[in-house]
PDB file of C-alpha atoms in Angstrom:
ATOM      1  CA  MET Y   1       0.023  -0.045  -0.074  1.00 68.00           C
ATOM      2  CA  VAL Y   2       2.838   2.532   0.997  1.00 72.00           C
ATOM      3  CA  THR Y   3       4.513   1.606  -2.420  1.00 80.00           C
ATOM      4  CA  ILE Y   4       1.423   2.426  -4.387  1.00 84.00           C
ATOM      5  CA  LEU Y   5       0.886   5.685  -2.516  1.00 85.00           C
ATOM      6  CA  PHE Y   6       4.456   6.743  -3.120  1.00 87.00           C
ATOM      7  CA  SER Y   7       4.202   5.913  -6.785  1.00 90.00           C
ATOM      8  CA  VAL Y   8       1.023   7.926  -7.136  1.00 90.00           C
ATOM      9  CA  LEU Y   9       2.528  10.837  -5.186  1.00 91.00           C
ATOM     10  CA  GLY Y  10       5.558  10.679  -7.340  1.00 91.00           C
ATOM     11  CA  CYS Y  11       3.440  11.060 -10.439  1.00 93.00           C
ATOM     12  CA  ILE Y  12       1.396  14.095  -8.990  1.00 93.00           C
ATOM     13  CA  CYS Y  13       4.647  15.639  -7.899  1.00 93.00           C
ATOM     14  CA  LEU Y  14       6.075  15.428 -11.469  1.00 95.00           C
ATOM     15  CA  LEU Y  15       2.991  16.899 -12.959  1.00 95.00           C
ATOM     16  CA  TYR Y  16       2.944  19.762 -10.336  1.00 96.00           C
ATOM     17  CA  LEU Y  17       6.732  20.470 -11.106  1.00 96.00           C
ATOM     18  CA  ILE Y  18       6.133  20.711 -14.823  1.00 97.00           C
ATOM     19  CA  TYR Y  19       3.501  23.392 -14.373  1.00 97.00           C
ATOM     20  CA  PHE Y  20       5.364  25.303 -11.491  1.00 97.00           C
ATOM     21  CA  ILE Y  21       8.834  25.306 -13.229  1.00 97.00           C
ATOM     22  CA  ARG Y  22       7.414  26.220 -16.686  1.00 97.00           C
ATOM     23  CA  ASP Y  23       5.380  29.141 -15.225  1.00 98.00           C
ATOM     24  CA  PHE Y  24       8.368  30.330 -13.138  1.00 97.00           C
ATOM     25  CA  ILE Y  25      10.724  30.331 -16.122  1.00 97.00           C
ATOM     26  CA  LYS Y  26       8.075  32.061 -18.223  1.00 97.00           C
ATOM     27  CA  HIS Y  27       7.898  34.888 -15.734  1.00 97.00           C
ATOM     28  CA  LYS Y  28      11.552  34.920 -14.307  1.00 95.00           C
ATOM     29  CA  ASP Y  29      12.062  38.527 -15.714  1.00 95.00           C
ATOM     30  CA  ASN Y  30       8.913  39.791 -14.122  1.00 94.00           C
ATOM     31  CA  LEU Y  31       8.975  38.466 -10.571  1.00 95.00           C
ATOM     32  CA  GLU Y  32       7.416  40.250  -7.563  1.00 95.00           C
ATOM     33  CA  ASP Y  33       9.413  42.952  -5.829  1.00 93.00           C
ATOM     34  CA  ASN Y  34      10.080  41.234  -2.599  1.00 94.00           C
ATOM     35  CA  SER Y  35      13.183  40.008  -0.697  1.00 96.00           C
ATOM     36  CA  TRP Y  36      14.637  36.632  -1.465  1.00 96.00           C
ATOM     37  CA  TRP Y  37      16.359  36.314   1.832  1.00 96.00           C
ATOM     38  CA  LYS Y  38      13.340  37.276   3.824  1.00 97.00           C
ATOM     39  CA  LEU Y  39      11.191  34.695   1.848  1.00 97.00           C
ATOM     40  CA  SER Y  40      13.786  32.011   2.326  1.00 97.00           C
ATOM     41  CA  LEU Y  41      13.931  32.574   6.016  1.00 97.00           C
ATOM     42  CA  ILE Y  42      10.070  32.436   6.297  1.00 97.00           C
ATOM     43  CA  GLY Y  43      10.090  29.295   4.150  1.00 97.00           C
ATOM     44  CA  PHE Y  44      12.803  27.532   6.358  1.00 97.00           C
ATOM     45  CA  VAL Y  45      11.321  28.435   9.619  1.00 95.00           C
ATOM     46  CA  THR Y  46       7.633  27.730   8.732  1.00 95.00           C
ATOM     47  CA  ASN Y  47       8.487  24.370   7.347  1.00 95.00           C
ATOM     48  CA  PHE Y  48      10.856  23.498  10.203  1.00 93.00           C
ATOM     49  CA  PHE Y  49       8.115  23.889  12.660  1.00 87.00           C
ATOM     50  CA  ASP Y  50       5.571  22.326  10.223  1.00 88.00           C
ATOM     51  CA  VAL Y  51       7.404  18.863  10.710  1.00 88.00           C
ATOM     52  CA  LEU Y  52       6.846  19.279  14.474  1.00 80.00           C
ATOM     53  CA  GLY Y  53       3.022  19.630  14.097  1.00 75.00           C
ATOM     54  CA  ILE Y  54       2.663  23.481  14.559  1.00 79.00           C
ATOM     55  CA  GLY Y  55       1.548  24.000  10.888  1.00 80.00           C
ATOM     56  CA  SER Y  56       2.919  26.165   8.127  1.00 88.00           C
ATOM     57  CA  PHE Y  57      -0.213  27.732   6.678  1.00 88.00           C
ATOM     58  CA  ALA Y  58      -1.122  30.060   9.649  1.00 85.00           C
ATOM     59  CA  THR Y  59       2.418  30.876  10.364  1.00 89.00           C
ATOM     60  CA  GLY Y  60       3.223  31.510   6.752  1.00 93.00           C
ATOM     61  CA  ALA Y  61       0.267  33.698   6.104  1.00 91.00           C
ATOM     62  CA  SER Y  62       1.251  35.646   9.229  1.00 89.00           C
ATOM     63  CA  ALA Y  63       4.818  36.042   8.185  1.00 94.00           C
ATOM     64  CA  LEU Y  64       4.087  37.059   4.698  1.00 95.00           C
ATOM     65  CA  ARG Y  65       1.695  39.801   5.813  1.00 91.00           C
ATOM     66  CA  ILE Y  66       3.818  40.986   8.778  1.00 92.00           C
ATOM     67  CA  PHE Y  67       6.934  41.305   6.620  1.00 95.00           C
ATOM     68  CA  LYS Y  68       4.966  42.528   3.677  1.00 93.00           C
ATOM     69  CA  GLN Y  69       6.174  39.924   1.309  1.00 96.00           C
ATOM     70  CA  SER Y  70       2.915  39.407  -0.574  1.00 94.00           C
ATOM     71  CA  ASN Y  71      -0.509  40.736  -1.649  1.00 92.00           C
ATOM     72  CA  ASP Y  72      -3.176  39.528   0.481  1.00 91.00           C
ATOM     73  CA  ARG Y  73      -5.198  38.222  -2.632  1.00 90.00           C
ATOM     74  CA  VAL Y  74      -2.499  35.751  -3.590  1.00 94.00           C
ATOM     75  CA  ILE Y  75      -1.639  34.464  -0.203  1.00 94.00           C
ATOM     76  CA  PRO Y  76      -3.783  31.261  -0.500  1.00 92.00           C
ATOM     77  CA  GLY Y  77      -2.299  30.307  -3.804  1.00 94.00           C
ATOM     78  CA  THR Y  78       1.175  31.070  -2.499  1.00 96.00           C
ATOM     79  CA  LEU Y  79       0.883  28.830   0.508  1.00 95.00           C
ATOM     80  CA  ASN Y  80      -0.482  25.984  -1.574  1.00 94.00           C
ATOM     81  CA  VAL Y  81       2.050  26.237  -4.361  1.00 96.00           C
ATOM     82  CA  GLY Y  82       5.187  27.027  -2.103  1.00 96.00           C
ATOM     83  CA  TYR Y  83       4.538  24.390   0.531  1.00 96.00           C
ATOM     84  CA  ALA Y  84       3.625  21.528  -1.862  1.00 96.00           C
ATOM     85  CA  ILE Y  85       7.184  20.076  -2.078  1.00 96.00           C
ATOM     86  CA  PRO Y  86       8.055  20.329   1.554  1.00 96.00           C
ATOM     87  CA  VAL Y  87       4.710  18.732   2.567  1.00 94.00           C
ATOM     88  CA  MET Y  88       5.371  15.906   0.177  1.00 94.00           C
ATOM     89  CA  LEU Y  89       8.646  15.281   1.763  1.00 93.00           C
ATOM     90  CA  GLU Y  90       6.978  15.144   5.180  1.00 92.00           C
ATOM     91  CA  ALA Y  91       4.335  12.618   3.790  1.00 91.00           C
ATOM     92  CA  LEU Y  92       7.172  10.323   2.550  1.00 89.00           C
ATOM     93  CA  ILE Y  93       8.739  10.376   6.111  1.00 87.00           C
ATOM     94  CA  PHE Y  94       5.674   9.884   8.245  1.00 86.00           C
ATOM     95  CA  ILE Y  95       3.639   7.484   6.030  1.00 87.00           C
ATOM     96  CA  LYS Y  96       6.627   5.236   6.071  1.00 83.00           C
ATOM     97  CA  VAL Y  97       7.205   5.169   9.812  1.00 82.00           C
ATOM     98  CA  ILE Y  98       3.737   5.384  11.401  1.00 84.00           C
ATOM     99  CA  GLU Y  99       1.180   2.666  10.736  1.00 87.00           C
ATOM    100  CA  VAL Y 100      -2.373   3.502   9.734  1.00 89.00           C
ATOM    101  CA  GLU Y 101      -5.031   1.082   8.332  1.00 92.00           C
ATOM    102  CA  ALA Y 102      -5.148   1.415   4.600  1.00 89.00           C
ATOM    103  CA  LEU Y 103      -8.750   2.123   4.114  1.00 92.00           C
ATOM    104  CA  THR Y 104      -8.736   4.934   6.602  1.00 93.00           C
ATOM    105  CA  LEU Y 105      -5.650   6.598   5.216  1.00 92.00           C
ATOM    106  CA  ILE Y 106      -6.577   6.211   1.517  1.00 92.00           C
ATOM    107  CA  GLY Y 107     -10.157   7.316   2.078  1.00 94.00           C
ATOM    108  CA  MET Y 108      -9.257  10.494   3.938  1.00 94.00           C
ATOM    109  CA  ILE Y 109      -6.452  11.424   1.512  1.00 93.00           C
ATOM    110  CA  ALA Y 110      -8.699  10.841  -1.483  1.00 92.00           C
ATOM    111  CA  SER Y 111     -11.525  12.947  -0.033  1.00 94.00           C
ATOM    112  CA  ALA Y 112      -9.213  15.827   0.764  1.00 92.00           C
ATOM    113  CA  LEU Y 113      -7.750  15.721  -2.674  1.00 90.00           C
ATOM    114  CA  ILE Y 114     -11.213  16.003  -4.210  1.00 92.00           C
ATOM    115  CA  GLY Y 115     -12.240  18.813  -1.900  1.00 90.00           C
ATOM    116  CA  ALA Y 116      -9.064  20.684  -2.880  1.00 87.00           C
ATOM    117  CA  TRP Y 117      -9.691  20.210  -6.641  1.00 87.00           C
ATOM    118  CA  LEU Y 118     -13.089  21.550  -6.311  1.00 87.00           C
ATOM    119  CA  GLY Y 119     -12.098  24.410  -3.949  1.00 86.00           C
ATOM    120  CA  ALA Y 120      -9.105  25.762  -5.866  1.00 84.00           C
ATOM    121  CA  GLY Y 121     -10.957  26.696  -8.900  1.00 80.00           C
ATOM    122  CA  ILE Y 122     -13.154  28.911  -6.778  1.00 83.00           C
ATOM    123  CA  VAL Y 123     -10.533  30.465  -4.424  1.00 80.00           C
ATOM    124  CA  ALA Y 124      -8.215  31.306  -7.242  1.00 76.00           C
ATOM    125  CA  LYS Y 125     -10.798  33.738  -8.508  1.00 79.00           C
ATOM    126  CA  PHE Y 126     -11.469  35.485  -5.112  1.00 80.00           C
ATOM    127  CA  SER Y 127     -10.924  39.243  -4.951  1.00 80.00           C
ATOM    128  CA  GLU Y 128      -8.576  40.626  -2.369  1.00 78.00           C
ATOM    129  CA  GLU Y 129     -11.340  41.731  -0.145  1.00 83.00           C
ATOM    130  CA  LYS Y 130     -12.968  38.164  -0.025  1.00 83.00           C
ATOM    131  CA  VAL Y 131      -9.610  36.539   0.697  1.00 79.00           C
ATOM    132  CA  GLN Y 132      -9.021  38.938   3.618  1.00 82.00           C
ATOM    133  CA  LYS Y 133     -12.341  37.965   5.057  1.00 85.00           C
ATOM    134  CA  VAL Y 134     -11.979  34.316   4.413  1.00 82.00           C
ATOM    135  CA  MET Y 135      -8.602  34.124   5.866  1.00 77.00           C
ATOM    136  CA  GLY Y 136      -9.326  36.425   8.819  1.00 83.00           C
ATOM    137  CA  ILE Y 137     -12.288  34.088   9.727  1.00 85.00           C
ATOM    138  CA  ALA Y 138     -10.202  30.911   9.071  1.00 77.00           C
ATOM    139  CA  LEU Y 139      -7.150  32.151  11.048  1.00 77.00           C
ATOM    140  CA  THR Y 140      -9.411  32.978  13.977  1.00 87.00           C
ATOM    141  CA  ALA Y 141     -10.873  29.485  13.865  1.00 82.00           C
ATOM    142  CA  THR Y 142      -7.412  27.933  13.675  1.00 76.00           C
ATOM    143  CA  GLY Y 143      -6.119  29.971  16.545  1.00 81.00           C
ATOM    144  CA  ILE Y 144      -9.166  28.871  18.711  1.00 86.00           C
ATOM    145  CA  LEU Y 145      -8.591  25.107  17.736  1.00 79.00           C
ATOM    146  CA  MET Y 146      -4.878  25.519  18.670  1.00 77.00           C
ATOM    147  CA  LEU Y 147      -5.942  27.192  21.968  1.00 84.00           C
ATOM    148  CA  MET Y 148      -8.347  24.598  22.842  1.00 84.00           C
ATOM    149  CA  SER Y 149      -5.627  22.056  22.229  1.00 77.00           C
ATOM    150  CA  GLN Y 150      -3.213  23.842  24.480  1.00 79.00           C
ATOM    151  CA  LEU Y 151      -5.673  24.005  27.277  1.00 85.00           C
ATOM    152  CA  ASN Y 152      -6.579  20.325  26.805  1.00 79.00           C
ATOM    153  CA  LEU Y 153     -10.208  21.325  25.945  1.00 81.00           C
ATOM    154  CA  ILE Y 154     -10.397  18.668  23.077  1.00 70.00           C
ATOM    155  CA  PRO Y 155     -10.374  14.970  23.185  1.00 65.00           C
ATOM    156  CA  SER Y 156      -6.825  13.521  23.685  1.00 63.00           C
ATOM    157  CA  GLY Y 157      -7.493  10.520  21.376  1.00 67.00           C
ATOM    158  CA  GLY Y 158      -7.289   6.816  21.955  1.00 77.00           C
ATOM    159  CA  ASP Y 159      -5.161   4.037  20.425  1.00 83.00           C
ATOM    160  CA  ALA Y 160      -6.976   3.065  17.270  1.00 88.00           C
ATOM    161  CA  ILE Y 161      -4.992   3.193  13.972  1.00 89.00           C
ATOM    162  CA  GLY Y 162      -7.984   3.107  11.704  1.00 91.00           C
ATOM    163  CA  LEU Y 163     -11.804   3.686  11.494  1.00 92.00           C
ATOM    164  CA  GLU Y 164     -14.827   1.727  10.104  1.00 90.00           C
ATOM    165  CA  GLY Y 165     -18.501   2.256   9.554  1.00 91.00           C
ATOM    166  CA  GLY Y 166     -20.019   5.507  10.445  1.00 93.00           C
ATOM    167  CA  LYS Y 167     -16.901   6.952  11.940  1.00 92.00           C
ATOM    168  CA  LEU Y 168     -14.979   6.296   8.665  1.00 94.00           C
ATOM    169  CA  ILE Y 169     -17.708   7.943   6.555  1.00 95.00           C
ATOM    170  CA  PHE Y 170     -17.826  10.894   8.883  1.00 94.00           C
ATOM    171  CA  ALA Y 171     -14.032  11.253   8.745  1.00 94.00           C
ATOM    172  CA  VAL Y 172     -14.055  11.087   4.897  1.00 95.00           C
ATOM    173  CA  ILE Y 173     -16.700  13.774   4.684  1.00 93.00           C
ATOM    174  CA  VAL Y 174     -15.003  16.132   7.137  1.00 89.00           C
ATOM    175  CA  ASN Y 175     -11.646  15.658   5.262  1.00 92.00           C
ATOM    176  CA  PHE Y 176     -13.303  16.483   2.067  1.00 93.00           C
ATOM    177  CA  ILE Y 177     -14.365  19.808   3.632  1.00 88.00           C
ATOM    178  CA  LEU Y 178     -11.033  20.526   5.049  1.00 88.00           C
ATOM    179  CA  GLY Y 179      -9.487  19.821   1.647  1.00 89.00           C
ATOM    180  CA  ALA Y 180     -11.664  22.487   0.155  1.00 86.00           C
ATOM    181  CA  LEU Y 181     -11.035  24.851   2.920  1.00 81.00           C
ATOM    182  CA  MET Y 182      -7.149  24.291   2.535  1.00 82.00           C
ATOM    183  CA  THR Y 183      -7.326  26.088  -0.925  1.00 80.00           C
ATOM    184  CA  ALA Y 184      -8.502  29.270   0.932  1.00 78.00           C
ATOM    185  CA  GLY Y 185      -5.182  29.338   3.087  1.00 74.00           C
ATOM    186  CA  ILE Y 186      -6.862  27.444   6.008  1.00 74.00           C
ATOM    187  CA  GLY Y 187      -4.456  25.027   7.378  1.00 74.00           C
ATOM    188  CA  LEU Y 188      -5.592  21.271   7.607  1.00 80.00           C
ATOM    189  CA  TYR Y 189      -3.309  20.270  10.509  1.00 77.00           C
ATOM    190  CA  ALA Y 190      -5.203  21.681  13.477  1.00 74.00           C
ATOM    191  CA  PRO Y 191      -8.785  20.695  12.499  1.00 81.00           C
ATOM    192  CA  CYS Y 192      -7.447  17.241  11.294  1.00 83.00           C
ATOM    193  CA  MET Y 193      -5.800  16.551  14.602  1.00 79.00           C
ATOM    194  CA  VAL Y 194      -8.976  17.399  16.417  1.00 78.00           C
ATOM    195  CA  LEU Y 195     -10.976  15.098  14.147  1.00 84.00           C
ATOM    196  CA  VAL Y 196      -8.562  12.151  14.739  1.00 83.00           C
ATOM    197  CA  TYR Y 197      -8.608  12.823  18.399  1.00 79.00           C
ATOM    198  CA  PHE Y 198     -12.469  13.115  18.356  1.00 80.00           C
ATOM    199  CA  LEU Y 199     -12.827   9.771  16.629  1.00 86.00           C
ATOM    200  CA  GLY Y 200     -10.701   7.957  19.204  1.00 85.00           C
ATOM    201  CA  MET Y 201      -7.669   7.279  16.937  1.00 87.00           C
ATOM    202  CA  SER Y 202      -4.103   7.481  18.287  1.00 83.00           C
ATOM    203  CA  PRO Y 203      -2.604  11.004  18.266  1.00 76.00           C
ATOM    204  CA  LYS Y 204       0.573   9.919  16.342  1.00 82.00           C
ATOM    205  CA  VAL Y 205      -1.813   8.701  13.524  1.00 85.00           C
ATOM    206  CA  ALA Y 206      -2.811  12.342  12.833  1.00 82.00           C
ATOM    207  CA  PHE Y 207       0.692  12.837  11.259  1.00 85.00           C
ATOM    208  CA  PRO Y 208       0.465  10.530   8.315  1.00 90.00           C
ATOM    209  CA  ILE Y 209      -3.076  11.345   7.701  1.00 91.00           C
ATOM    210  CA  MET Y 210      -2.688  15.233   7.694  1.00 88.00           C
ATOM    211  CA  PHE Y 211       0.697  15.070   5.910  1.00 89.00           C
ATOM    212  CA  GLY Y 212      -0.718  12.568   3.353  1.00 92.00           C
ATOM    213  CA  SER Y 213      -3.872  14.572   2.818  1.00 92.00           C
ATOM    214  CA  CYS Y 214      -1.904  17.790   2.210  1.00 90.00           C
ATOM    215  CA  ALA Y 215       0.742  16.133   0.123  1.00 92.00           C
ATOM    216  CA  PHE Y 216      -1.775  14.821  -2.325  1.00 92.00           C
ATOM    217  CA  LEU Y 217      -4.149  17.728  -2.400  1.00 89.00           C
ATOM    218  CA  MET Y 218      -1.719  20.623  -2.494  1.00 92.00           C
ATOM    219  CA  PRO Y 219       0.040  19.851  -5.908  1.00 93.00           C
ATOM    220  CA  ILE Y 220      -3.484  19.256  -7.387  1.00 89.00           C
ATOM    221  CA  ALA Y 221      -4.861  22.585  -6.017  1.00 89.00           C
ATOM    222  CA  SER Y 222      -1.620  24.384  -6.916  1.00 94.00           C
ATOM    223  CA  ILE Y 223      -1.903  23.614 -10.667  1.00 94.00           C
ATOM    224  CA  LYS Y 224      -5.204  25.553 -10.708  1.00 90.00           C
ATOM    225  CA  PHE Y 225      -3.582  28.465  -8.737  1.00 93.00           C
ATOM    226  CA  ILE Y 226      -0.677  28.380 -11.261  1.00 96.00           C
ATOM    227  CA  LYS Y 227      -2.987  28.393 -14.285  1.00 94.00           C
ATOM    228  CA  GLU Y 228      -4.771  31.476 -12.872  1.00 92.00           C
ATOM    229  CA  GLY Y 229      -1.476  33.235 -11.941  1.00 95.00           C
ATOM    230  CA  ALA Y 230      -3.004  33.622  -8.479  1.00 94.00           C
ATOM    231  CA  TYR Y 231       0.233  33.116  -6.418  1.00 96.00           C
ATOM    232  CA  ASN Y 232       3.410  34.828  -5.547  1.00 97.00           C
ATOM    233  CA  ARG Y 233       6.078  33.112  -7.756  1.00 97.00           C
ATOM    234  CA  LYS Y 234       9.183  34.398  -5.812  1.00 97.00           C
ATOM    235  CA  ALA Y 235       7.738  33.288  -2.440  1.00 97.00           C
ATOM    236  CA  ALA Y 236       6.561  29.985  -3.819  1.00 97.00           C
ATOM    237  CA  MET Y 237      10.050  29.210  -5.083  1.00 97.00           C
ATOM    238  CA  ALA Y 238      11.796  30.187  -1.854  1.00 97.00           C
ATOM    239  CA  PHE Y 239       9.402  28.062   0.052  1.00 97.00           C
ATOM    240  CA  SER Y 240       9.782  25.139  -2.172  1.00 97.00           C
ATOM    241  CA  THR Y 241      13.499  25.049  -2.116  1.00 97.00           C
ATOM    242  CA  ILE Y 242      14.791  26.535   1.378  1.00 96.00           C
ATOM    243  CA  GLY Y 243      11.630  25.307   2.978  1.00 95.00           C
ATOM    244  CA  ALA Y 244      12.323  21.743   1.919  1.00 95.00           C
ATOM    245  CA  LEU Y 245      15.799  22.120   3.777  1.00 95.00           C
ATOM    246  CA  GLY Y 246      14.002  23.119   6.817  1.00 94.00           C
ATOM    247  CA  VAL Y 247      11.781  19.914   6.648  1.00 94.00           C
ATOM    248  CA  LEU Y 248      14.734  17.623   6.330  1.00 93.00           C
ATOM    249  CA  ILE Y 249      16.679  19.216   9.282  1.00 93.00           C
ATOM    250  CA  ALA Y 250      13.702  19.076  11.595  1.00 89.00           C
ATOM    251  CA  ALA Y 251      12.758  15.550  10.601  1.00 86.00           C
ATOM    252  CA  TYR Y 252      16.367  14.067  10.902  1.00 84.00           C
ATOM    253  CA  PHE Y 253      18.208  16.203  13.371  1.00 80.00           C
ATOM    254  CA  VAL Y 254      15.920  17.783  15.903  1.00 72.00           C
ATOM    255  CA  LYS Y 255      15.285  15.703  18.984  1.00 61.00           C
ATOM    256  CA  SER Y 256      13.817  18.172  21.415  1.00 63.00           C
ATOM    257  CA  LEU Y 257      12.475  21.714  21.290  1.00 65.00           C
ATOM    258  CA  PRO Y 258      10.297  23.809  23.734  1.00 70.00           C
ATOM    259  CA  ILE Y 259       7.224  23.215  21.446  1.00 63.00           C
ATOM    260  CA  ASP Y 260       4.751  24.213  24.133  1.00 74.00           C
ATOM    261  CA  ILE Y 261       6.275  27.697  24.377  1.00 76.00           C
ATOM    262  CA  LEU Y 262       6.524  28.011  20.562  1.00 68.00           C
ATOM    263  CA  THR Y 263       2.933  26.892  20.079  1.00 74.00           C
ATOM    264  CA  TRP Y 264       1.706  29.671  22.438  1.00 83.00           C
ATOM    265  CA  ILE Y 265       3.732  32.230  20.470  1.00 77.00           C
ATOM    266  CA  VAL Y 266       2.248  30.950  17.224  1.00 72.00           C
ATOM    267  CA  ILE Y 267      -1.344  31.195  18.654  1.00 81.00           C
ATOM    268  CA  ILE Y 268      -0.680  34.894  19.514  1.00 84.00           C
ATOM    269  CA  VAL Y 269       0.612  35.560  15.961  1.00 76.00           C
ATOM    270  CA  VAL Y 270      -2.178  33.812  14.374  1.00 77.00           C
ATOM    271  CA  PHE Y 271      -4.811  35.827  16.309  1.00 86.00           C
ATOM    272  CA  TYR Y 272      -2.852  39.040  15.455  1.00 82.00           C
ATOM    273  CA  THR Y 273      -2.858  38.207  11.738  1.00 78.00           C
ATOM    274  CA  ALA Y 274      -6.566  37.294  11.678  1.00 82.00           C
ATOM    275  CA  ILE Y 275      -7.413  40.727  13.396  1.00 87.00           C
ATOM    276  CA  SER Y 276      -5.234  42.428  10.853  1.00 81.00           C
ATOM    277  CA  MET Y 277      -6.909  40.705   7.858  1.00 78.00           C
ATOM    278  CA  LEU Y 278     -10.313  41.510   9.101  1.00 87.00           C
ATOM    279  CA  LYS Y 279      -9.281  45.171   9.683  1.00 85.00           C
ATOM    280  CA  ALA Y 280      -7.856  45.425   6.210  1.00 82.00           C
ATOM    281  CA  ASN Y 281     -11.148  43.968   4.771  1.00 82.00           C
ATOM    282  CA  ARG Y 282     -13.166  46.521   6.619  1.00 86.00           C
ATOM    283  CA  LYS Y 283     -10.988  49.407   5.455  1.00 81.00           C
ATOM    284  CA  ASN Y 284     -11.336  48.132   1.714  1.00 76.00           C
ATOM    285  CA  LYS Y 285     -15.120  47.918   2.085  1.00 77.00           C
ATOM    286  CA  ALA Y 286     -15.149  51.515   3.582  1.00 76.00           C
ATOM    287  CA  LYS Y 287     -13.140  52.736   0.534  1.00 71.00           C
ATOM    288  CA  GLU Y 288     -15.579  51.135  -1.797  1.00 70.00           C
ATOM    289  CA  VAL Y 289     -18.497  52.832  -0.123  1.00 66.00           C
ATOM    290  CA  GLU Y 290     -16.723  56.115  -0.314  1.00 67.00           C
ATOM    291  CA  LYS Y 291     -16.190  55.632  -4.037  1.00 66.00           C
ATOM    292  CA  LEU Y 292     -19.928  54.899  -4.479  1.00 63.00           C
ATOM    293  CA  ASP Y 293     -20.905  58.067  -2.607  1.00 59.00           C
TER     294      ASP Y 293
END
């Protein structure tokens, strides 16, 4: 099963790279006016902590906005395109070392992939105002889930490595929704962890499920963002290359970090970014009203 998954993932990765590299070369003389070293640092740090389960979408969106490295409208596409390669590396690592029942793993990955394919076509056409609103609400929800997890207000999980019957159907449906929301820049990790815990599965099973889901859905969704030109090419390239290095260092060399403290910092940053997104959305709406008047 693992061999088949890796083979399919390899084919998807190759297709994604063809679109991404061809598009980057086509626009190499007209890249965004942002900083390679800032983007590389963001890519390295966010992917480093992504391996440890903190997540890269909320932190990546926050960093891009705080350091003014991307237009708000293309942040969802930038996150999906830029983090596709690093997440595929994570999936290869965790699917191989942590056991999950085949039907549960494949069912949840497939549903997330389908959700992402449908969602990306819609999100790629979002206006800046709509992206700000959606991401503001999404980041707030992510922050709440992370806060609940830190305060032990969500189920701590059980010891199951698979699901069946109604629980499996429920998990597949929810992961379909999470896959669709992922294309709007809403990280899948936190809600997927909550889902796994809620259904009584082992907490460690969350890693191959969430990394696997993202590894399959992100390249597929990214192709739509690339076709629409709805992403920051320079940021995506920095995240794909230096970010991948962050994944490898975290996965193979890091044995212990003050994750609890880091998670609290991330929660604060996520809420700050959510508020700034919603404020920007409100200002843009006010400007639109003034123009009409």
